[in-house]
PDB file of N, CA and C in Angstrom:
ATOM      1  N   ALA A  74    -121.371 -94.677-392.873  1.00 63.00           N
ATOM      2  CA  ALA A  74    -120.596 -93.938-391.903  1.00 63.00           C
ATOM      3  C   ALA A  74    -121.167 -94.110-390.495  1.00 63.00           C
ATOM      4  N   GLU A  75    -122.477 -94.088-390.383  1.00 72.00           N
ATOM      5  CA  GLU A  75    -123.094 -94.205-389.066  1.00 72.00           C
ATOM      6  C   GLU A  75    -122.772 -95.541-388.414  1.00 72.00           C
ATOM      7  N   SER A  76    -122.771 -96.640-389.197  1.00 78.00           N
ATOM      8  CA  SER A  76    -122.504 -97.962-388.627  1.00 78.00           C
ATOM      9  C   SER A  76    -121.076 -98.083-388.106  1.00 78.00           C
ATOM     10  N   ARG A  77    -120.173 -97.254-388.609  1.00 78.00           N
ATOM     11  CA  ARG A  77    -118.783 -97.266-388.149  1.00 78.00           C
ATOM     12  C   ARG A  77    -118.532 -96.241-387.042  1.00 78.00           C
ATOM     13  N   GLY A  78    -119.563 -95.480-386.707  1.00 82.00           N
ATOM     14  CA  GLY A  78    -119.415 -94.476-385.664  1.00 82.00           C
ATOM     15  C   GLY A  78    -118.720 -93.214-386.140  1.00 82.00           C
ATOM     16  N   TRP A  79    -118.636 -93.022-387.452  1.00 79.00           N
ATOM     17  CA  TRP A  79    -117.982 -91.824-387.989  1.00 79.00           C
ATOM     18  C   TRP A  79    -118.910 -90.632-387.841  1.00 79.00           C
ATOM     19  N   LYS A  80    -118.344 -89.515-387.435  1.00 82.00           N
ATOM     20  CA  LYS A  80    -119.105 -88.279-387.314  1.00 82.00           C
ATOM     21  C   LYS A  80    -118.359 -87.201-388.086  1.00 82.00           C
ATOM     22  N   PHE A  81    -119.086 -86.457-388.870  1.00 78.00           N
ATOM     23  CA  PHE A  81    -118.488 -85.411-389.682  1.00 78.00           C
ATOM     24  C   PHE A  81    -119.151 -84.074-389.368  1.00 78.00           C
ATOM     25  N   PRO A  82    -118.673 -83.375-388.339  1.00 76.00           N
ATOM     26  CA  PRO A  82    -119.266 -82.079-388.032  1.00 76.00           C
ATOM     27  C   PRO A  82    -118.970 -81.093-389.159  1.00 76.00           C
ATOM     28  N   MET A  83    -119.943 -80.281-389.487  1.00 72.00           N
ATOM     29  CA  MET A  83    -119.795 -79.299-390.548  1.00 72.00           C
ATOM     30  C   MET A  83    -119.752 -77.908-389.935  1.00 72.00           C
ATOM     31  N   VAL A  84    -118.960 -77.042-390.532  1.00 77.00           N
ATOM     32  CA  VAL A  84    -118.877 -75.650-390.109  1.00 77.00           C
ATOM     33  C   VAL A  84    -118.961 -74.770-391.350  1.00 77.00           C
ATOM     34  N   SER A  85    -119.204 -73.494-391.150  1.00 82.00           N
ATOM     35  CA  SER A  85    -119.299 -72.545-392.250  1.00 82.00           C
ATOM     36  C   SER A  85    -118.386 -71.362-391.976  1.00 82.00           C
ATOM     37  N   HIS A  86    -117.819 -70.807-393.034  1.00 87.00           N
ATOM     38  CA  HIS A  86    -116.992 -69.612-392.886  1.00 87.00           C
ATOM     39  C   HIS A  86    -117.804 -68.342-393.138  1.00 87.00           C
ATOM     40  N   ALA A  87    -119.111 -68.483-393.343  1.00 89.00           N
ATOM     41  CA  ALA A  87    -119.974 -67.327-393.611  1.00 89.00           C
ATOM     42  C   ALA A  87    -119.813 -66.281-392.510  1.00 89.00           C
ATOM     43  N   GLY A  88    -119.661 -65.038-392.921  1.00 92.00           N
ATOM     44  CA  GLY A  88    -119.537 -63.947-391.961  1.00 92.00           C
ATOM     45  C   GLY A  88    -118.166 -63.835-391.326  1.00 92.00           C
ATOM     46  N   SER A  89    -117.178 -64.563-391.868  1.00 94.00           N
ATOM     47  CA  SER A  89    -115.827 -64.496-391.309  1.00 94.00           C
ATOM     48  C   SER A  89    -114.806 -64.314-392.439  1.00 94.00           C
ATOM     49  N   THR A  90    -113.557 -64.137-392.076  1.00 93.00           N
ATOM     50  CA  THR A  90    -112.470 -64.003-393.059  1.00 93.00           C
ATOM     51  C   THR A  90    -111.720 -65.318-393.234  1.00 93.00           C
ATOM     52  N   PHE A  91    -112.286 -66.413-392.749  1.00 92.00           N
ATOM     53  CA  PHE A  91    -111.581 -67.695-392.752  1.00 92.00           C
ATOM     54  C   PHE A  91    -111.103 -68.108-394.143  1.00 92.00           C
ATOM     55  N   ALA A  92    -111.971 -68.060-395.154  1.00 91.00           N
ATOM     56  CA  ALA A  92    -111.574 -68.471-396.511  1.00 91.00           C
ATOM     57  C   ALA A  92    -110.422 -67.607-397.017  1.00 91.00           C
ATOM     58  N   ALA A  93    -110.483 -66.314-396.780  1.00 92.00           N
ATOM     59  CA  ALA A  93    -109.394 -65.421-397.186  1.00 92.00           C
ATOM     60  C   ALA A  93    -108.128 -65.727-396.397  1.00 92.00           C
ATOM     61  N   ASP A  94    -108.265 -65.963-395.105  1.00 93.00           N
ATOM     62  CA  ASP A  94    -107.110 -66.290-394.267  1.00 93.00           C
ATOM     63  C   ASP A  94    -106.425 -67.571-394.734  1.00 93.00           C
ATOM     64  N   MET A  95    -107.202 -68.502-395.266  1.00 92.00           N
ATOM     65  CA  MET A  95    -106.654 -69.772-395.760  1.00 92.00           C
ATOM     66  C   MET A  95    -106.104 -69.650-397.177  1.00 92.00           C
ATOM     67  N   GLY A  96    -106.321 -68.492-397.835  1.00 91.00           N
ATOM     68  CA  GLY A  96    -105.786 -68.264-399.174  1.00 91.00           C
ATOM     69  C   GLY A  96    -106.717 -68.669-400.300  1.00 91.00           C
ATOM     70  N   TYR A  97    -108.009 -68.795-400.024  1.00 91.00           N
ATOM     71  CA  TYR A  97    -108.963 -69.238-401.036  1.00 91.00           C
ATOM     72  C   TYR A  97    -109.852 -68.119-401.567  1.00 91.00           C
ATOM     73  N   VAL A  98    -109.363 -66.882-401.501  1.00 91.00           N
ATOM     74  CA  VAL A  98    -110.033 -65.738-402.104  1.00 91.00           C
ATOM     75  C   VAL A  98    -108.989 -65.000-402.936  1.00 91.00           C
ATOM     76  N   SER A  99    -109.333 -64.680-404.182  1.00 90.00           N
ATOM     77  CA  SER A  99    -108.385 -64.008-405.074  1.00 90.00           C
ATOM     78  C   SER A  99    -108.232 -62.540-404.695  1.00 90.00           C
ATOM     79  N   ALA A 100    -107.240 -61.883-405.297  1.00 90.00           N
ATOM     80  CA  ALA A 100    -107.009 -60.462-405.048  1.00 90.00           C
ATOM     81  C   ALA A 100    -108.220 -59.629-405.466  1.00 90.00           C
ATOM     82  N   LYS A 101    -108.993 -60.130-406.436  1.00 92.00           N
ATOM     83  CA  LYS A 101    -110.196 -59.427-406.893  1.00 92.00           C
ATOM     84  C   LYS A 101    -111.422 -59.779-406.057  1.00 92.00           C
ATOM     85  N   GLY A 102    -111.266 -60.639-405.060  1.00 89.00           N
ATOM     86  CA  GLY A 102    -112.365 -60.994-404.171  1.00 89.00           C
ATOM     87  C   GLY A 102    -113.173 -62.203-404.586  1.00 89.00           C
ATOM     88  N   GLY A 103    -112.761 -62.879-405.658  1.00 90.00           N
ATOM     89  CA  GLY A 103    -113.472 -64.082-406.092  1.00 90.00           C
ATOM     90  C   GLY A 103    -113.003 -65.310-405.332  1.00 90.00           C
ATOM     91  N   TRP A 104    -113.860 -66.321-405.313  1.00 89.00           N
ATOM     92  CA  TRP A 104    -113.520 -67.572-404.628  1.00 89.00           C
ATOM     93  C   TRP A 104    -112.504 -68.364-405.427  1.00 89.00           C
ATOM     94  N   MET A 105    -111.598 -69.010-404.726  1.00 89.00           N
ATOM     95  CA  MET A 105    -110.619 -69.905-405.334  1.00 89.00           C
ATOM     96  C   MET A 105    -110.785 -71.270-404.670  1.00 89.00           C
ATOM     97  N   PRO A 106    -110.971 -72.329-405.446  1.00 88.00           N
ATOM     98  CA  PRO A 106    -111.194 -73.646-404.849  1.00 88.00           C
ATOM     99  C   PRO A 106    -109.930 -74.229-404.233  1.00 88.00           C
ATOM    100  N   GLY A 107    -110.101 -74.979-403.172  1.00 87.00           N
ATOM    101  CA  GLY A 107    -108.972 -75.623-402.521  1.00 87.00           C
ATOM    102  C   GLY A 107    -109.429 -76.409-401.314  1.00 87.00           C
ATOM    103  N   VAL A 108    -108.479 -77.039-400.666  1.00 88.00           N
ATOM    104  CA  VAL A 108    -108.776 -77.836-399.485  1.00 88.00           C
ATOM    105  C   VAL A 108    -107.640 -77.675-398.477  1.00 88.00           C
ATOM    106  N   SER A 109    -107.995 -77.643-397.212  1.00 90.00           N
ATOM    107  CA  SER A 109    -107.027 -77.618-396.119  1.00 90.00           C
ATOM    108  C   SER A 109    -107.310 -78.796-395.202  1.00 90.00           C
ATOM    109  N   VAL A 110    -106.257 -79.351-394.629  1.00 91.00           N
ATOM    110  CA  VAL A 110    -106.394 -80.446-393.668  1.00 91.00           C
ATOM    111  C   VAL A 110    -105.901 -79.933-392.323  1.00 91.00           C
ATOM    112  N   PHE A 111    -106.711 -80.153-391.303  1.00 92.00           N
ATOM    113  CA  PHE A 111    -106.381 -79.707-389.955  1.00 92.00           C
ATOM    114  C   PHE A 111    -106.251 -80.912-389.042  1.00 92.00           C
ATOM    115  N   ARG A 112    -105.453 -80.731-387.993  1.00 93.00           N
ATOM    116  CA  ARG A 112    -105.267 -81.793-387.000  1.00 93.00           C
ATOM    117  C   ARG A 112    -105.387 -81.170-385.613  1.00 93.00           C
ATOM    118  N   ARG A 113    -106.136 -81.839-384.754  1.00 92.00           N
ATOM    119  CA  ARG A 113    -106.274 -81.352-383.385  1.00 92.00           C
ATOM    120  C   ARG A 113    -105.414 -82.195-382.473  1.00 92.00           C
ATOM    121  N   GLU A 114    -104.620 -81.530-381.670  1.00 94.00           N
ATOM    122  CA  GLU A 114    -103.818 -82.178-380.629  1.00 94.00           C
ATOM    123  C   GLU A 114    -104.134 -81.453-379.333  1.00 94.00           C
ATOM    124  N   GLY A 115    -104.906 -82.098-378.487  1.00 95.00           N
ATOM    125  CA  GLY A 115    -105.332 -81.451-377.248  1.00 95.00           C
ATOM    126  C   GLY A 115    -106.226 -80.272-377.568  1.00 95.00           C
ATOM    127  N   HIS A 116    -105.841 -79.082-377.107  1.00 95.00           N
ATOM    128  CA  HIS A 116    -106.626 -77.876-377.348  1.00 95.00           C
ATOM    129  C   HIS A 116    -106.100 -77.073-378.531  1.00 95.00           C
ATOM    130  N   THR A 117    -105.126 -77.616-379.246  1.00 96.00           N
ATOM    131  CA  THR A 117    -104.519 -76.910-380.375  1.00 96.00           C
ATOM    132  C   THR A 117    -104.980 -77.518-381.695  1.00 96.00           C
ATOM    133  N   ILE A 118    -105.388 -76.665-382.632  1.00 93.00           N
ATOM    134  CA  ILE A 118    -105.754 -77.104-383.975  1.00 93.00           C
ATOM    135  C   ILE A 118    -104.736 -76.517-384.936  1.00 93.00           C
ATOM    136  N   MET A 119    -104.111 -77.390-385.735  1.00 95.00           N
ATOM    137  CA  MET A 119    -103.066 -76.959-386.661  1.00 95.00           C
ATOM    138  C   MET A 119    -103.459 -77.290-388.096  1.00 95.00           C
ATOM    139  N   ARG A 120    -103.116 -76.413-389.006  1.00 95.00           N
ATOM    140  CA  ARG A 120    -103.267 -76.693-390.429  1.00 95.00           C
ATOM    141  C   ARG A 120    -102.031 -77.476-390.844  1.00 95.00           C
ATOM    142  N   VAL A 121    -102.223 -78.715-391.281  1.00 94.00           N
ATOM    143  CA  VAL A 121    -101.075 -79.573-391.590  1.00 94.00           C
ATOM    144  C   VAL A 121    -100.781 -79.667-393.077  1.00 94.00           C
ATOM    145  N   SER A 122    -101.762 -79.371-393.927  1.00 93.00           N
ATOM    146  CA  SER A 122    -101.502 -79.344-395.365  1.00 93.00           C
ATOM    147  C   SER A 122    -102.632 -78.624-396.072  1.00 93.00           C
ATOM    148  N   ASP A 123    -102.345 -78.166-397.277  1.00 92.00           N
ATOM    149  CA  ASP A 123    -103.371 -77.515-398.084  1.00 92.00           C
ATOM    150  C   ASP A 123    -102.929 -77.511-399.538  1.00 92.00           C
ATOM    151  N   THR A 124    -103.891 -77.343-400.414  1.00 87.00           N
ATOM    152  CA  THR A 124    -103.592 -77.213-401.836  1.00 87.00           C
ATOM    153  C   THR A 124    -104.765 -76.542-402.522  1.00 87.00           C
ATOM    154  N   GLY A 125    -104.454 -75.790-403.557  1.00 86.00           N
ATOM    155  CA  GLY A 125    -105.489 -75.178-404.375  1.00 86.00           C
ATOM    156  C   GLY A 125    -105.863 -76.111-405.511  1.00 86.00           C
ATOM    157  N   PHE A 126    -107.022 -75.888-406.094  1.00 83.00           N
ATOM    158  CA  PHE A 126    -107.467 -76.705-407.221  1.00 83.00           C
ATOM    159  C   PHE A 126    -107.279 -75.922-408.514  1.00 83.00           C
ATOM    160  N   SER A 127    -106.986 -76.631-409.583  1.00 76.00           N
ATOM    161  CA  SER A 127    -106.865 -76.027-410.909  1.00 76.00           C
ATOM    162  C   SER A 127    -107.360 -77.039-411.933  1.00 76.00           C
ATOM    163  N   PRO A 128    -107.521 -76.615-413.188  1.00 66.00           N
ATOM    164  CA  PRO A 128    -108.001 -77.563-414.202  1.00 66.00           C
ATOM    165  C   PRO A 128    -107.109 -78.792-414.376  1.00 66.00           C
ATOM    166  N   SER A 129    -105.841 -78.690-414.009  1.00 65.00           N
ATOM    167  CA  SER A 129    -104.930 -79.826-414.198  1.00 65.00           C
ATOM    168  C   SER A 129    -104.656 -80.599-412.912  1.00 65.00           C
ATOM    169  N   ASP A 130    -105.426 -80.336-411.849  1.00 71.00           N
ATOM    170  CA  ASP A 130    -105.148 -81.032-410.590  1.00 71.00           C
ATOM    171  C   ASP A 130    -105.554 -82.501-410.657  1.00 71.00           C
ATOM    172  N   ASP A 131    -105.164 -83.220-409.628  1.00 69.00           N
ATOM    173  CA  ASP A 131    -105.383 -84.664-409.573  1.00 69.00           C
ATOM    174  C   ASP A 131    -106.468 -85.032-408.557  1.00 69.00           C
ATOM    175  N   PHE A 132    -107.397 -84.121-408.274  1.00 66.00           N
ATOM    176  CA  PHE A 132    -108.423 -84.363-407.264  1.00 66.00           C
ATOM    177  C   PHE A 132    -109.756 -84.748-407.892  1.00 66.00           C
ATOM    178  N   CYS A 133    -109.708 -85.699-408.785  1.00 60.00           N
ATOM    179  CA  CYS A 133    -110.936 -86.152-409.443  1.00 60.00           C
ATOM    180  C   CYS A 133    -111.680 -87.169-408.593  1.00 60.00           C
ATOM    181  N   THR A 134    -111.020 -87.753-407.627  1.00 67.00           N
ATOM    182  CA  THR A 134    -111.665 -88.723-406.753  1.00 67.00           C
ATOM    183  C   THR A 134    -111.324 -88.413-405.308  1.00 67.00           C
ATOM    184  N   LEU A 135    -112.059 -88.983-404.416  1.00 70.00           N
ATOM    185  CA  LEU A 135    -111.843 -88.781-402.984  1.00 70.00           C
ATOM    186  C   LEU A 135    -110.511 -89.342-402.509  1.00 70.00           C
ATOM    187  N   TRP A 136    -110.005 -90.369-403.166  1.00 69.00           N
ATOM    188  CA  TRP A 136    -108.804 -91.050-402.683  1.00 69.00           C
ATOM    189  C   TRP A 136    -107.605 -90.132-402.576  1.00 69.00           C
ATOM    190  N   HIS A 137    -107.470 -89.186-403.461  1.00 73.00           N
ATOM    191  CA  HIS A 137    -106.326 -88.275-403.409  1.00 73.00           C
ATOM    192  C   HIS A 137    -106.383 -87.368-402.180  1.00 73.00           C
ATOM    193  N   PHE A 138    -107.582 -87.108-401.664  1.00 76.00           N
ATOM    194  CA  PHE A 138    -107.694 -86.316-400.442  1.00 76.00           C
ATOM    195  C   PHE A 138    -107.044 -87.040-399.266  1.00 76.00           C
ATOM    196  N   PHE A 139    -107.175 -88.355-399.225  1.00 76.00           N
ATOM    197  CA  PHE A 139    -106.595 -89.114-398.118  1.00 76.00           C
ATOM    198  C   PHE A 139    -105.079 -88.982-398.078  1.00 76.00           C
ATOM    199  N   ASP A 140    -104.433 -88.781-399.212  1.00 78.00           N
ATOM    200  CA  ASP A 140    -102.985 -88.594-399.241  1.00 78.00           C
ATOM    201  C   ASP A 140    -102.555 -87.343-398.492  1.00 78.00           C
ATOM    202  N   LEU A 141    -103.453 -86.379-398.310  1.00 82.00           N
ATOM    203  CA  LEU A 141    -103.133 -85.145-397.598  1.00 82.00           C
ATOM    204  C   LEU A 141    -103.170 -85.314-396.085  1.00 82.00           C
ATOM    205  N   LEU A 142    -103.795 -86.378-395.605  1.00 82.00           N
ATOM    206  CA  LEU A 142    -103.895 -86.600-394.161  1.00 82.00           C
ATOM    207  C   LEU A 142    -102.530 -86.941-393.579  1.00 82.00           C
ATOM    208  N   PRO A 143    -102.287 -86.593-392.318  1.00 82.00           N
ATOM    209  CA  PRO A 143    -100.978 -86.850-391.714  1.00 82.00           C
ATOM    210  C   PRO A 143    -100.525 -88.301-391.830  1.00 82.00           C
ATOM    211  N   GLY A 144    -101.433 -89.271-391.732  1.00 78.00           N
ATOM    212  CA  GLY A 144    -101.064 -90.682-391.830  1.00 78.00           C
ATOM    213  C   GLY A 144    -101.254 -91.271-393.213  1.00 78.00           C
ATOM    214  N   GLY A 145    -101.526 -90.415-394.204  1.00 77.00           N
ATOM    215  CA  GLY A 145    -101.776 -90.920-395.548  1.00 77.00           C
ATOM    216  C   GLY A 145    -103.014 -91.795-395.581  1.00 77.00           C
ATOM    217  N   ILE A 146    -102.983 -92.834-396.408  1.00 72.00           N
ATOM    218  CA  ILE A 146    -104.160 -93.693-396.513  1.00 72.00           C
ATOM    219  C   ILE A 146    -104.191 -94.767-395.439  1.00 72.00           C
ATOM    220  N   GLY A 147    -103.114 -94.912-394.687  1.00 72.00           N
ATOM    221  CA  GLY A 147    -103.113 -95.862-393.576  1.00 72.00           C
ATOM    222  C   GLY A 147    -103.467 -97.265-394.013  1.00 72.00           C
ATOM    223  N   GLU A 148    -104.509 -97.814-393.414  1.00 67.00           N
ATOM    224  CA  GLU A 148    -104.916 -99.187-393.704  1.00 67.00           C
ATOM    225  C   GLU A 148    -105.987 -99.271-394.787  1.00 67.00           C
ATOM    226  N   TRP A 149    -106.201 -98.234-395.544  1.00 62.00           N
ATOM    227  CA  TRP A 149    -107.174 -98.268-396.632  1.00 62.00           C
ATOM    228  C   TRP A 149    -106.575 -99.032-397.788  1.00 62.00           C
ATOM    229  N   PRO A 150    -107.334 -99.626-398.667  1.00 62.00           N
ATOM    230  CA  PRO A 150    -108.785 -99.557-398.669  1.00 62.00           C
ATOM    231  C   PRO A 150    -109.396-100.511-397.658  1.00 62.00           C
ATOM    232  N   MET A 151    -110.415-100.013-396.974  1.00 63.00           N
ATOM    233  CA  MET A 151    -111.125-100.842-396.004  1.00 63.00           C
ATOM    234  C   MET A 151    -111.945-101.883-396.744  1.00 63.00           C
ATOM    235  N   LYS A 152    -112.151-102.992-396.103  1.00 62.00           N
ATOM    236  CA  LYS A 152    -113.003-104.031-396.677  1.00 62.00           C
ATOM    237  C   LYS A 152    -114.452-103.726-396.312  1.00 62.00           C
ATOM    238  N   PRO A 153    -115.365-103.810-397.270  1.00 59.00           N
ATOM    239  CA  PRO A 153    -116.775-103.521-396.968  1.00 59.00           C
ATOM    240  C   PRO A 153    -117.323-104.457-395.896  1.00 59.00           C
ATOM    241  N   THR A 154    -118.161-103.909-395.029  1.00 65.00           N
ATOM    242  CA  THR A 154    -118.786-104.721-393.985  1.00 65.00           C
ATOM    243  C   THR A 154    -120.274-104.872-394.232  1.00 65.00           C
ATOM    244  N   HIS A 155    -120.734-104.398-395.382  1.00 58.00           N
ATOM    245  CA  HIS A 155    -122.156-104.510-395.694  1.00 58.00           C
ATOM    246  C   HIS A 155    -122.348-105.408-396.914  1.00 58.00           C
ATOM    247  N   ALA A 156    -123.534-105.943-397.036  1.00 55.00           N
ATOM    248  CA  ALA A 156    -123.833-106.866-398.134  1.00 55.00           C
ATOM    249  C   ALA A 156    -124.219-106.138-399.412  1.00 55.00           C
ATOM    250  N   GLY A 157    -124.393-104.839-399.341  1.00 51.00           N
ATOM    251  CA  GLY A 157    -124.792-104.067-400.516  1.00 51.00           C
ATOM    252  C   GLY A 157    -126.279-103.797-400.520  1.00 51.00           C
ATOM    253  N   PRO A 158    -126.747-103.146-401.581  1.00 48.00           N
ATOM    254  CA  PRO A 158    -128.167-102.756-401.634  1.00 48.00           C
ATOM    255  C   PRO A 158    -129.100-103.940-401.733  1.00 48.00           C
TER     256      PRO A 158
END
């Protein structure tokens, strides 16, 4: 990721209602797994898609997450630029 200039800033919802606001807390207060995709346009951040996880979901690999992005998988799969280990 570093060689491609990719940066992945991390944030935490600790001490906030963000997870509940996104629908990932049950009525009994337990955590519910899921993912949300956000897009920034200028100074506006929008939630563009989301889904919860269940035992029958199709999120066994990272590739299905890319389908949630506004442009889908785009030009993926990328060709490796490294020689390997």
